Short mmCIF file of C-alpha atoms in Angstrom, two decimals:
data_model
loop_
_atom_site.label_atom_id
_atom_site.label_comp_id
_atom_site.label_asym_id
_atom_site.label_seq_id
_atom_site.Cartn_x
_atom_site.Cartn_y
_atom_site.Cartn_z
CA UNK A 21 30.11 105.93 54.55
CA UNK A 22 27.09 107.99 56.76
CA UNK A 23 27.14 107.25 60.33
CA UNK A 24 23.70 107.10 61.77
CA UNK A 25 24.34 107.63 65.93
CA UNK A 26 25.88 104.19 66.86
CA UNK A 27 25.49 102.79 63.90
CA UNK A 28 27.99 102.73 60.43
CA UNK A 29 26.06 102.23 57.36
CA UNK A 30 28.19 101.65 54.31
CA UNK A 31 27.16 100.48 50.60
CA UNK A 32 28.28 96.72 52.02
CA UNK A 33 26.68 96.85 55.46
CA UNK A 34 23.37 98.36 54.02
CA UNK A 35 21.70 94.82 53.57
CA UNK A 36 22.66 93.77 56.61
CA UNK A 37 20.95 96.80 58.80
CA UNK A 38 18.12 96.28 56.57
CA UNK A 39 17.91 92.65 57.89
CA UNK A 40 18.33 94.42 61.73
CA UNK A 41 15.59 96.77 60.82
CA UNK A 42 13.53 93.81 59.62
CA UNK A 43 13.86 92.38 63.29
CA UNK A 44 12.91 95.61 64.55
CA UNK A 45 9.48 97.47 65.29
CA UNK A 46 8.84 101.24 65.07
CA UNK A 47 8.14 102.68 68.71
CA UNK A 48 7.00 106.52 69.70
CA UNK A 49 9.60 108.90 69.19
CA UNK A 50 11.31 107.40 65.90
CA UNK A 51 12.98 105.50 67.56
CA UNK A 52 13.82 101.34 66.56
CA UNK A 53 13.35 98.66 68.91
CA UNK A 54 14.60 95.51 69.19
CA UNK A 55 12.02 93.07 69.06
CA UNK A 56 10.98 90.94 72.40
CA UNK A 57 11.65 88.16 70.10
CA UNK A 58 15.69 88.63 69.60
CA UNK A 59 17.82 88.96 72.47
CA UNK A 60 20.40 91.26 70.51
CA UNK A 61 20.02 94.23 72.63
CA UNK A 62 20.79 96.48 69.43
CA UNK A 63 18.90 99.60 69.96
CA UNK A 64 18.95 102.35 67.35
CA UNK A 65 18.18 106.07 68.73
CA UNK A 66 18.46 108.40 65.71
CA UNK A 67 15.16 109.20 64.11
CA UNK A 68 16.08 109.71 60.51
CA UNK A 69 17.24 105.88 60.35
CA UNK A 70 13.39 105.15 61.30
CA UNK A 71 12.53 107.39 58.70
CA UNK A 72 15.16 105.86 56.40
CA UNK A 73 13.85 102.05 56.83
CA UNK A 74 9.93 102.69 57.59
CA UNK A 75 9.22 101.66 54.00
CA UNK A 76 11.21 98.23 54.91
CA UNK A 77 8.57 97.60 57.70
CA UNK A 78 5.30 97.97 55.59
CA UNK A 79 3.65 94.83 57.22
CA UNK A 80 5.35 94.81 60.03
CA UNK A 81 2.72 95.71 63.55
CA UNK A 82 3.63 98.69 65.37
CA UNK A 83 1.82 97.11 68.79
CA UNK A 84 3.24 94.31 70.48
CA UNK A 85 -0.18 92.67 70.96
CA UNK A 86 0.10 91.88 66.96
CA UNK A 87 3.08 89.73 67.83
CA UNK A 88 1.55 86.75 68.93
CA UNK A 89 2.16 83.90 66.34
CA UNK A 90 -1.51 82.06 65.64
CA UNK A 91 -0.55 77.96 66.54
CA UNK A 92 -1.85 76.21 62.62
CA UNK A 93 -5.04 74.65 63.42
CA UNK A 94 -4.39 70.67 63.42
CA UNK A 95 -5.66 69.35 59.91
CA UNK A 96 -9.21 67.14 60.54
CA UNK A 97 -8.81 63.14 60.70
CA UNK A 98 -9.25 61.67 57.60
CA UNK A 99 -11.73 59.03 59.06
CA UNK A 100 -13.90 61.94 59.28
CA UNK A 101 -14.47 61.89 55.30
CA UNK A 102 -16.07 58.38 55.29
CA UNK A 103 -19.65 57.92 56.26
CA UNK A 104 -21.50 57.76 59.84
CA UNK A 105 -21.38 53.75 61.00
CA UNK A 106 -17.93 52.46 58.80
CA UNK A 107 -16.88 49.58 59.26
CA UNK A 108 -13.20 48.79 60.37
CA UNK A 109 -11.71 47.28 57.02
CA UNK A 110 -13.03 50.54 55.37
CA UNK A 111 -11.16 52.97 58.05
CA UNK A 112 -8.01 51.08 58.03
CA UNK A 113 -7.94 51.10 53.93
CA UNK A 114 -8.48 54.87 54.39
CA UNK A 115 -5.52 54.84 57.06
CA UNK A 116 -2.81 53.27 54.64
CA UNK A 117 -3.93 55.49 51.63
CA UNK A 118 -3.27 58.33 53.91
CA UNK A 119 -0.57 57.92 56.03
CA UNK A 120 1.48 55.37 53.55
CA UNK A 121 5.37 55.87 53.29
CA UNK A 122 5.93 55.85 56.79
CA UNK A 123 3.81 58.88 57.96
CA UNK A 124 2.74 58.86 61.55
CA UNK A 125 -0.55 57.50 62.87
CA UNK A 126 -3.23 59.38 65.16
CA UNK A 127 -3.22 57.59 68.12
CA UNK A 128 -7.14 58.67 68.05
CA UNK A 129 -7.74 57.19 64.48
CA UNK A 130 -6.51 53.65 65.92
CA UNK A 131 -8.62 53.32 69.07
CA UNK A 132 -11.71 54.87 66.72
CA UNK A 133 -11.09 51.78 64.40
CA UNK A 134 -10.52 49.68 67.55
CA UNK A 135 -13.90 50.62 68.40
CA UNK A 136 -15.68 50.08 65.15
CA UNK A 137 -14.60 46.28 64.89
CA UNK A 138 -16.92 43.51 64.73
CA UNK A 139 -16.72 39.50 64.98
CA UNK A 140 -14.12 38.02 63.39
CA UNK A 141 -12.07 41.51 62.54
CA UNK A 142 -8.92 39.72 65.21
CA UNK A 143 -6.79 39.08 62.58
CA UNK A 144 -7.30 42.93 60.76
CA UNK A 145 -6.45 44.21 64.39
CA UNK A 146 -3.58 41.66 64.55
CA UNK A 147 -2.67 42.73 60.92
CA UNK A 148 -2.74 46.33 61.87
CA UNK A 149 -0.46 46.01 64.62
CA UNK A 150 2.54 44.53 62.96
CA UNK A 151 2.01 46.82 60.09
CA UNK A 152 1.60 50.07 61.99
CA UNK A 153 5.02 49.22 64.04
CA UNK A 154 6.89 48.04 61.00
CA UNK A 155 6.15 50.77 58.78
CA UNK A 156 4.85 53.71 60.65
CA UNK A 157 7.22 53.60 63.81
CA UNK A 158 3.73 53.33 66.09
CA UNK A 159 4.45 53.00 69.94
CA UNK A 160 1.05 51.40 71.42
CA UNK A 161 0.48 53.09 74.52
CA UNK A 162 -1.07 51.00 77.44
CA UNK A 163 -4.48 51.71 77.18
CA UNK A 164 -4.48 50.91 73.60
CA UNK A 165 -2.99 47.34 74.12
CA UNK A 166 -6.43 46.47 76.71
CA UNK A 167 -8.56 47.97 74.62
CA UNK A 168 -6.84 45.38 71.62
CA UNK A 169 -6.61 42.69 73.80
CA UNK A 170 -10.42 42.95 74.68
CA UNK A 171 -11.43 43.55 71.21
CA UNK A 172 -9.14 40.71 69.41
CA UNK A 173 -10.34 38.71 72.33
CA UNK A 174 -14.69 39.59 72.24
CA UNK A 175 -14.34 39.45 68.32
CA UNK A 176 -12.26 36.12 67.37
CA UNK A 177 -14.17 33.53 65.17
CA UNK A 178 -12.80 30.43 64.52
CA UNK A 179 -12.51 29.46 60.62
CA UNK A 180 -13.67 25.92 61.41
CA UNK A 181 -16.18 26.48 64.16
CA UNK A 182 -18.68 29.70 63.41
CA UNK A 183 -20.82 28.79 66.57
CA UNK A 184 -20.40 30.04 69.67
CA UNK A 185 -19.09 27.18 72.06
CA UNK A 186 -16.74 27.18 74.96
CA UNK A 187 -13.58 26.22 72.84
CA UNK A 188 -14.35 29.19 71.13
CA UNK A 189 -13.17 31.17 74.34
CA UNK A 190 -9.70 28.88 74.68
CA UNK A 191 -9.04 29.38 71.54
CA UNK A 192 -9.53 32.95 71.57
CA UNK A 193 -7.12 33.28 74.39
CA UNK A 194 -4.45 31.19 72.60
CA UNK A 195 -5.11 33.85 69.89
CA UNK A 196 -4.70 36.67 72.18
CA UNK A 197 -1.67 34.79 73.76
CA UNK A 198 0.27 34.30 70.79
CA UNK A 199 0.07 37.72 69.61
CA UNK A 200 1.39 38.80 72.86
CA UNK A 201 3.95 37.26 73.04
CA UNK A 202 5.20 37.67 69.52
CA UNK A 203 7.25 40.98 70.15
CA UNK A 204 6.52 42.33 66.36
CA UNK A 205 2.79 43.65 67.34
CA UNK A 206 3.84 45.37 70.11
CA UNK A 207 1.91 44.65 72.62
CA UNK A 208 4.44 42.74 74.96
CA UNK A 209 6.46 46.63 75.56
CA UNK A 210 2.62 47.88 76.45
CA UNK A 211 0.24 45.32 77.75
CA UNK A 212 -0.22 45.21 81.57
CA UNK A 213 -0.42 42.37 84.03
CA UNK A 214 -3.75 42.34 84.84
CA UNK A 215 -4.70 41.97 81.14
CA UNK A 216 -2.49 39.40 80.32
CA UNK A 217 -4.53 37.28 83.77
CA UNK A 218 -8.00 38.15 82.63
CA UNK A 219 -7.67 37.52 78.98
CA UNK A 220 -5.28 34.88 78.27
CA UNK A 221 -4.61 32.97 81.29
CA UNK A 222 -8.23 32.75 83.35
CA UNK A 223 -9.65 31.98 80.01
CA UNK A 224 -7.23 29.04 79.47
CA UNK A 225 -7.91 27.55 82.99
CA UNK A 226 -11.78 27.65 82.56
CA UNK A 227 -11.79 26.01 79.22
CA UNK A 228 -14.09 23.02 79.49
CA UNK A 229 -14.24 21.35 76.13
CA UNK A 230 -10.34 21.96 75.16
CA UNK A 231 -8.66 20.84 78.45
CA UNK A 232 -6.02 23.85 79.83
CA UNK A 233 -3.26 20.98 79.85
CA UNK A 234 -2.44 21.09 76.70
CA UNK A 235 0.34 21.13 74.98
CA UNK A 236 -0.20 24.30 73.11
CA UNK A 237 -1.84 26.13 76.15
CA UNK A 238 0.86 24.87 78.52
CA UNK A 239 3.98 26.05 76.37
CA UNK A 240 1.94 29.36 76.21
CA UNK A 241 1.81 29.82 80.03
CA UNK A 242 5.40 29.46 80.05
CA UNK A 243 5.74 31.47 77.61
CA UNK A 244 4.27 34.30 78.55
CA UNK A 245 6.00 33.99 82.24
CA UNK A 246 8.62 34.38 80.37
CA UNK A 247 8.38 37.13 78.31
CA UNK A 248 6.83 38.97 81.55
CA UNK A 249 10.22 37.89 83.85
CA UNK A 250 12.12 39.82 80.56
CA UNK A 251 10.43 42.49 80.55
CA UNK A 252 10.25 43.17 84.56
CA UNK A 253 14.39 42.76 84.64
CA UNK A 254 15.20 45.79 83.06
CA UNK A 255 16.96 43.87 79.91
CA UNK A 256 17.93 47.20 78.19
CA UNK A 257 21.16 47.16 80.95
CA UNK A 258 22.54 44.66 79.15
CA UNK A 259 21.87 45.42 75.83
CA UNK A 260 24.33 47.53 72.95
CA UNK A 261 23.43 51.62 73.25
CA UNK A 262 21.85 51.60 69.77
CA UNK A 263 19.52 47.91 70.80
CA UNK A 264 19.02 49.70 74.25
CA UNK A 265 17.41 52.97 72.75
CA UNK A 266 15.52 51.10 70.56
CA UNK A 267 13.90 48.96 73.45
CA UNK A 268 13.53 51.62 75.70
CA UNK A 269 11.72 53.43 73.16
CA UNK A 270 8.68 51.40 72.68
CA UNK A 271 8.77 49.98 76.35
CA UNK A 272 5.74 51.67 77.89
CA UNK A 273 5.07 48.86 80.73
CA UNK A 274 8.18 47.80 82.48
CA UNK A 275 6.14 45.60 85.18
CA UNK A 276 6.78 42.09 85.58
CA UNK A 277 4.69 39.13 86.83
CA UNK A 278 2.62 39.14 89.74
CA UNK A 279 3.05 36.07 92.11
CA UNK A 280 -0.96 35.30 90.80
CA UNK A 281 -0.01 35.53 87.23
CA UNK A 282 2.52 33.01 87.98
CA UNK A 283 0.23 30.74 90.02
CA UNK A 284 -2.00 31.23 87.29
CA UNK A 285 0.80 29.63 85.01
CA UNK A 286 1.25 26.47 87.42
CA UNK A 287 -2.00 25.74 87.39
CA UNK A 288 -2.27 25.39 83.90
CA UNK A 289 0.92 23.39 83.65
CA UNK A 290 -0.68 21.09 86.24
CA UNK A 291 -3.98 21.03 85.43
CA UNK A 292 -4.87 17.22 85.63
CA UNK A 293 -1.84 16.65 84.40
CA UNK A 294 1.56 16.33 87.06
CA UNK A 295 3.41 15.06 84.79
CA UNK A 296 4.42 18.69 83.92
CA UNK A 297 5.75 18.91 87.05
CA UNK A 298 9.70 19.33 85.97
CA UNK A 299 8.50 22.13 83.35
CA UNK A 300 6.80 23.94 86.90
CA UNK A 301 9.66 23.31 88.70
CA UNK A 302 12.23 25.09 86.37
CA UNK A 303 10.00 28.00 85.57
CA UNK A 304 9.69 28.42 89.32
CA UNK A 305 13.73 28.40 89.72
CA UNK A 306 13.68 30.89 86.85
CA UNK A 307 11.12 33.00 88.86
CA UNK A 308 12.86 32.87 92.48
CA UNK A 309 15.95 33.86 90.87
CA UNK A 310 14.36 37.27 89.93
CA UNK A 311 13.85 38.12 93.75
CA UNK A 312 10.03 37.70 93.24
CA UNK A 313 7.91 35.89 95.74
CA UNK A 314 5.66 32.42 95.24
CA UNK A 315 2.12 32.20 96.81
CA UNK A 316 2.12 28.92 99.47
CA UNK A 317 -0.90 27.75 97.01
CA UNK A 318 1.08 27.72 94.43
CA UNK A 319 3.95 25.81 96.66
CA UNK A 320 1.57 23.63 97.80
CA UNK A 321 0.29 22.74 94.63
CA UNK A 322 3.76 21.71 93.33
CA UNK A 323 4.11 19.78 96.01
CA UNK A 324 0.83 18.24 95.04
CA UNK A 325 2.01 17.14 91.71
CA UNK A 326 5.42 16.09 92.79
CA UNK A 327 3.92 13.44 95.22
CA UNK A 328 1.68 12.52 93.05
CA UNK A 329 4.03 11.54 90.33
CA UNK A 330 6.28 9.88 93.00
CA UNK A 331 3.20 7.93 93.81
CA UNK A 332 2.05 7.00 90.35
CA UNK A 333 5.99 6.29 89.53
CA UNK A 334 5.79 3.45 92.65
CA UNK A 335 2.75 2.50 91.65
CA UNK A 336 3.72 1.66 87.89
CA UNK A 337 7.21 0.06 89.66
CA UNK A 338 5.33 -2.15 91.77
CA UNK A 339 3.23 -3.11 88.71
CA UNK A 340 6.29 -3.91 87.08
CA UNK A 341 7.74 -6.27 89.48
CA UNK A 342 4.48 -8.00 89.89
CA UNK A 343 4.63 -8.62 86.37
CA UNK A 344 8.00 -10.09 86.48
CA UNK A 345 7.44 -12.11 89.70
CA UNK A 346 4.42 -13.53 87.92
CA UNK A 347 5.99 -14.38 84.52
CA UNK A 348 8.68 -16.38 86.64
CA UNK A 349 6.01 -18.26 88.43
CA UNK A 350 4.49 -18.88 85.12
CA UNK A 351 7.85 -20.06 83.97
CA UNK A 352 8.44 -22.75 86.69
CA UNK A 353 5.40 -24.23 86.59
CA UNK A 354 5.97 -24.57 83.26
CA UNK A 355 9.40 -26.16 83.87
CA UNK A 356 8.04 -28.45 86.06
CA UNK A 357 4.39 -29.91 84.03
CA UNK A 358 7.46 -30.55 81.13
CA UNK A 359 9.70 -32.59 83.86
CA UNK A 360 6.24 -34.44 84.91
#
């Protein structure tokens, strides 16, 4: 055994100062250091075990400046291999070549393909949300749910109709509406408000040639109230730990409706068509119950509807009993030309 100052080295314990010595730097006077890097606070003070264990240190920087660890450059997108003006079905076949088996996405590589699509690429960017969140674990991040929205919106083409008419726009927002609401593209934990009004719901009110009260549009205003009164009432209280972390992970816009996305919704329940009025009425109940407030337009035009159904439902009882009163007229003056 050779003691060197405060330290014992011993056949055994020889690897294990060379490991301290490989921790260490040489500093003036012979002396070994402990580096900034390791918060031992060994300190070795007898010169011959620098000279013993210099040899162990070839490589090893004798200035602290040399200590700085060089950050690995990131590695260059791989859209950047395929040439100037792609098109968006060549990018994203790049994308799954690249990142398949679950690698993650470049949130920068999504909005560039975003960017690059043309008319009728809605479904690819409605195909490339479900995949990316089913097999790549991709959280859409606010911006990047507008910037979908407006693109699957601007480039929709309907299979039937390839012109450009003013269905064309209702149907795009049914399009937009449904994918929104379908929680496996991820843009219901992402989308805000104000996109949800100016893409789906405004559209669906102006539509001229396909009327905003119908059926399909109608159930989609609710639904989409709906989904929006979920999402604004903090569900994850309620939910499991392990169903809680997993919501709260890709939730990146917690905000509810706005009283105009809501009178938004009523309108196109009622639009020429009060009949809806019960449907209005229980989404409303639904609505107050979440402490949220309702625009005295869209009271008042509830209370439109309702008195106009009350008035069309006397109107069509009064028919009724005129028809009866005038079959029994027609009865008795039957009766009586058969007594005559």
């Amino acid at each position: 055994m050779t003691s060197y100052g405060c330290i014992r080295v011993t056949k055994s314990s020889s690897s294990a100062l060379l490991l301290l010595a490989r921790r260490c730097q040489v500093v003036g006077g012979g002396e070994i250091a402990v580096n900034n890097n390791y918060n031992s606070g060994v300190r070795v003070w007898n010169s011959s075990v620098a000279t013993s264990y210099s040899s162990s240190l070839a490589g090893f920087s004798t200035s602290t400046s040399d200590n700085v660890v060089v950050k690995k450059e990131r590695p260059p997108s791989v859209l950047t291999s395929l040439e100037d003006g792609f098109k968006a079905r060549e990018a994203w076949s790049a994308i799954t070549k690249k990142y398949a088996g679950g690698f993650p996405v470049r949130h920068s590589d999504f909005q560039q393909i975003c960017s690059q699509t043309e008319v009728g690429d809605s479904k690819l960017i409605l195909h490339m949300l479900s995949h990316l969140k089913r097999c790549n674990r991709f959280i859409i991040q606010p911006a990047e749910a507008d910037q979908v929205m407006s693109a699957m919106s601007q480039n929709y083409r309907n299979d039937e109709d390839n012109d450009d008419s003013s269905s064309s726009v209702v149907d795009a927002a049914l399009f937009v509406g449904r994918a929104f609401v379908d929680k496996d593209t991820g843009l219901y934990f992402a989308a805000s408000v104000d996109t949800v009004e100016d893409i789906i719901l405004k559209p669906l009110l102006s539509g001229e040639e396909a009327p905003p009260h119908s059926e399909e549009a109608a159930g989609l205003a609710v639904d989409i109230i709906y989904s929006l009164l979920y999402r604004g009432s903090r569900p994850y209280q309620y939910l499991k730990k392990r169903a809680a972390r997993k919501y709260l992970k890709q939730l990146e816009c917690p905000v509810g409706p706005y009283p105009s996305t809501f009178h938004l919704a009523i309108q196109i329940l009622l639009h020429d068509n009060p009949s809806n009025i019960t449907a209005a009425q229980k989404l409303a109940k639904r609505y107050v119950a979440t402490n949220r407030t309702v625009l005295e337009q869209t009271t008042q035009l509830m209370v439109t509807a309702q008195e106009e159904v009350d008035n069309a439902a006397a109107a069509a009882a009064k028919e009724i009993e005129d028809s009866a009163e005038t079959t029994e007229d027609e009865a008795a003056s039957e009766e009586t030309e058969e007594k005559s």
